[in-house]
Amino acid sequence: MIKSTYYFLSVLFISTTLFSQNQEQQPRKPGHTNTNKFKQLYDEFSTPNMYRAASGAPGSAYYQQQADYKMDIVLDDKNTKLSGFETITYSNNSPDGLDYLWVQLDQNKRAKDSKSPLIETSKVSPVLRPEQFFKGYMNNPFDGGFNIQEVKDVNGNPLQYMINSTMMRVELPKTLKPKEKFSFSIKWWYKINDHVPDRDRSGYEFFEKDGNRAYVIAQFFPRMAVYNDVEGWQNSQFWGRDEFALPFGNYDVNITVPADHILDGTGKLTNRKDVFTKTMMERFEKAKKSYDKPILIVTQAEAEAAEKSFSDKTKTWKLHADNVRDFAFATSRKFIWDMMAVKIGNKDVMAVSLYPKEGNPLWEEWSTITVASTLKSYSRMTFDYPYHKAISVHAKNQGMEYPMICWNYGRPQEDGSYSDRVKYGMMSVIIHEVGHNFFPMIVNSDERQWTWMDEGLNSFLQYVAETDFAEWYPSALSPGDDTYPSRRGPAKNIVQYMGGDQDFISPIMSKGLNVHQFGDNAYGKPATALNILRETVMGRELFDYAFKEYAHRWMFKHPTPEDFFRTMEDASAFDLDWFWRGWFYTTDWVDIGIKEVKKYYVSSEPNQYTKDYLAKQGRSAKDLVPLVYMVEEGSEDYKESLKKGTLLDNSKPLKEYLMDNFSEEQRKSIKEPKYFYNVTYEKPGGLVMPIIVEYTYADGSTKREIYPAEIWRLNDNEISKAIASDKEIVRIAVDPDLETADVDTSNNSWPKEVKQNEFDKFKKKVKG
């Protein structure tokens, strides 16, 4: 063993000395700050404090405000007018005294003097459809803003207020101290808009053939803004894109509509027996016990009969909701209504759908079943759905979410036929919008600032839920489809965006209003990033545990991006700063390839590397004990060794040559490598990612290897791996299953001249 020790020391001495000499020959470079991709995110993150802990959990002093509402709402169907009187009780749970309150007036985005259209650029188009020309140059703006009639305290005293576009500041009579409450009322009305032309989030659709309207009503009342530890009042203006930051509260809402209308919305219906017929009550009781198919509460025949009635009488529907961040409702005499129960944890939840006959037969077949499937999938990935129902409402050109209720598109042709595109589109939007109950309706992030925290996380879970849906309901798939055709989530689907023009790409960590390619930025890229994190970087077990921990920590609370990033690391022991920085803070892209592959042989003849070193030392090979010399195939060393017969190209002479360097115990388990390779991987793209490699051998077998992302920590451009194998490698493929969103796969295989389809045929032939 003395000889063995001297052998290893000799190799170490040679390698260290040459490295030192090479370093000395390099000119000195100027110093630099830490630009390593694995640098911790201390510069980007806020310092943890008593409100938000370093672990990503709520801190010991975490607080959030509460806003409770009591509202009386009247819908004037003939004049398309909505009126309301609301009383807000605001609880100051912060440590700060408040001298005023900020209230959101989102309908003012549609006010006649709204500034929202003025922030959009426009230019004269050489050709326009008549309706485009009319809208652009001849149409008067629709005046749908709030008409605030009064703002008073509970004693009827007027309160001073100021309206700045979509925000209203209400002056308090005296400072609202910590732990105090303040109640005040607002009386208002506004003209309801037709939501179809501009795809508005709220409004009505007019059905010309029967003269009816279907209403989907949201952002319809003055709503309290969020006050928190991060930025105080979140009173950023609503320009139309960025959605809503809202506090939780309890709601009692009375909604008066025409007597022949069907209505549902956020919260429990507290006067069901007053607004349901006896037949509807019987069907409802049956639906509560139906877990396999929806039960019609209002049939299509009944809805078609109601379309002709146009009652002059009214009916008031009363709804109560606890601990929700918003309220919305849908109403029409055209609605068909069905329900079914779905078991979530140890309780039953009602999956519900409202749709006019124009949605059938598609909606009757699949809407409520899709709602039920979504609740099961999201609950599995996060927490048991806490509310008692989830409603899907059919609305043309719509896709929008609120607590317990959402609007969804997907309309068949008049003859009832529909394409796969329409069917899958309807299913996907229902999954997405119902899924928003979890993010951000319960895990209540700031949509106005961080769009990706609700849209991106939700789009990721939508992809998981679509996979579940196809597994649980295979009959939903069209003939020829083995999997659900998900639009977002798979890595390959984001490649075109990430490899696009950098002038039109923004980091995910940007305010939604200010980004290019909003859909890819806020939905597609974060969804793909999380899918890659789950499937490729962390693995499902670690990811799912950490993701569920985040959901539990922040359900019914207000998380920030840092809370999410920190929790994912805290619950998994996975250092992910490199991942968050690359995917969320930059617009870098993935491009990892094979730069070169060199094949080596073992020789007993000193190679030129050793000879050059010894010559500088004034020594010869005779001064060294036998070493292992590696010679590259095709090199002069290789040719000389081949000529002299000193290549040890099979295991027997190699073992004999080295045997004296090993103990008898070591010899029993020694491997017998026959082939040696040096593979150099390059990274033209900026994003750090694991290197997923598939090695294919001459006998057709394969081996999959995943080198962790940390392999790039000391060299961001290229790395190499020395490989000893008992079988000859005939092909190397990087990211063979397209898991990493690599924007250029032309450098992903070796040898490059072997095309993928040709090689697949070769593998099949060999294995066969």
PDB file of C-alpha atoms in Angstrom, residues 79-82 105-114 140-148 165-166 188-194 200 202-204 218-221 238:
ATOM      1  CA  ASN A  79     -83.090  50.203 -17.248  1.00  0.00           C
ATOM      2  CA  THR A  80     -79.952  48.087 -16.714  1.00  0.00           C
ATOM      3  CA  LYS A  81     -79.217  49.910 -13.495  1.00  0.00           C
ATOM      4  CA  LEU A  82     -77.767  48.628 -10.227  1.00  0.00           C
ATOM      5  CA  LEU A 105     -64.360  52.302  -6.934  1.00  0.00           C
ATOM      6  CA  ASP A 106     -63.512  49.886  -9.736  1.00  0.00           C
ATOM      7  CA  GLN A 107     -66.589  50.727 -11.808  1.00  0.00           C
ATOM      8  CA  ASN A 108     -65.038  54.171 -12.344  1.00  0.00           C
ATOM      9  CA  LYS A 109     -62.781  52.488 -14.885  1.00  0.00           C
ATOM     10  CA  ARG A 110     -65.924  52.772 -17.063  1.00  0.00           C
ATOM     11  CA  ALA A 111     -66.712  56.359 -16.121  1.00  0.00           C
ATOM     12  CA  LYS A 112     -67.172  58.796 -18.971  1.00  0.00           C
ATOM     13  CA  ASP A 113     -64.046  60.681 -17.921  1.00  0.00           C
ATOM     14  CA  SER A 114     -61.987  57.552 -17.190  1.00  0.00           C
ATOM     15  CA  ASN A 140     -69.483  58.023 -27.354  1.00  0.00           C
ATOM     16  CA  PRO A 141     -67.847  56.516 -24.244  1.00  0.00           C
ATOM     17  CA  PHE A 142     -70.161  54.452 -22.067  1.00  0.00           C
ATOM     18  CA  ASP A 143     -70.746  56.129 -18.720  1.00  0.00           C
ATOM     19  CA  GLY A 144     -70.703  53.255 -16.234  1.00  0.00           C
ATOM     20  CA  GLY A 145     -68.940  54.846 -13.303  1.00  0.00           C
ATOM     21  CA  PHE A 146     -70.204  54.989  -9.732  1.00  0.00           C
ATOM     22  CA  ASN A 147     -72.656  57.690  -8.779  1.00  0.00           C
ATOM     23  CA  ILE A 148     -71.885  58.214  -5.089  1.00  0.00           C
ATOM     24  CA  SER A 165     -60.353  58.065 -10.304  1.00  0.00           C
ATOM     25  CA  THR A 166     -60.886  54.508  -9.013  1.00  0.00           C
ATOM     26  CA  TRP A 188     -74.563  54.491  -4.859  1.00  0.00           C
ATOM     27  CA  TRP A 189     -75.791  53.413  -8.288  1.00  0.00           C
ATOM     28  CA  TYR A 190     -74.386  52.863 -11.761  1.00  0.00           C
ATOM     29  CA  LYS A 191     -75.446  51.873 -15.274  1.00  0.00           C
ATOM     30  CA  ILE A 192     -74.638  48.236 -16.043  1.00  0.00           C
ATOM     31  CA  ASN A 193     -72.482  47.658 -19.105  1.00  0.00           C
ATOM     32  CA  ASP A 194     -72.773  45.076 -21.872  1.00  0.00           C
ATOM     33  CA  ASP A 200     -65.436  43.105 -19.374  1.00  0.00           C
ATOM     34  CA  SER A 202     -68.779  42.232 -15.097  1.00  0.00           C
ATOM     35  CA  GLY A 203     -72.027  43.259 -16.802  1.00  0.00           C
ATOM     36  CA  TYR A 204     -74.743  41.657 -18.880  1.00  0.00           C
ATOM     37  CA  ALA A 218     -68.903  41.870  -9.759  1.00  0.00           C
ATOM     38  CA  GLN A 219     -66.800  44.814  -8.566  1.00  0.00           C
ATOM     39  CA  PHE A 220     -70.277  46.245  -8.173  1.00  0.00           C
ATOM     40  CA  PHE A 221     -69.924  47.883  -4.764  1.00  0.00           C
ATOM     41  CA  PHE A 238     -57.278  50.159 -11.264  1.00  0.00           C
TER      42      PHE A 238
END
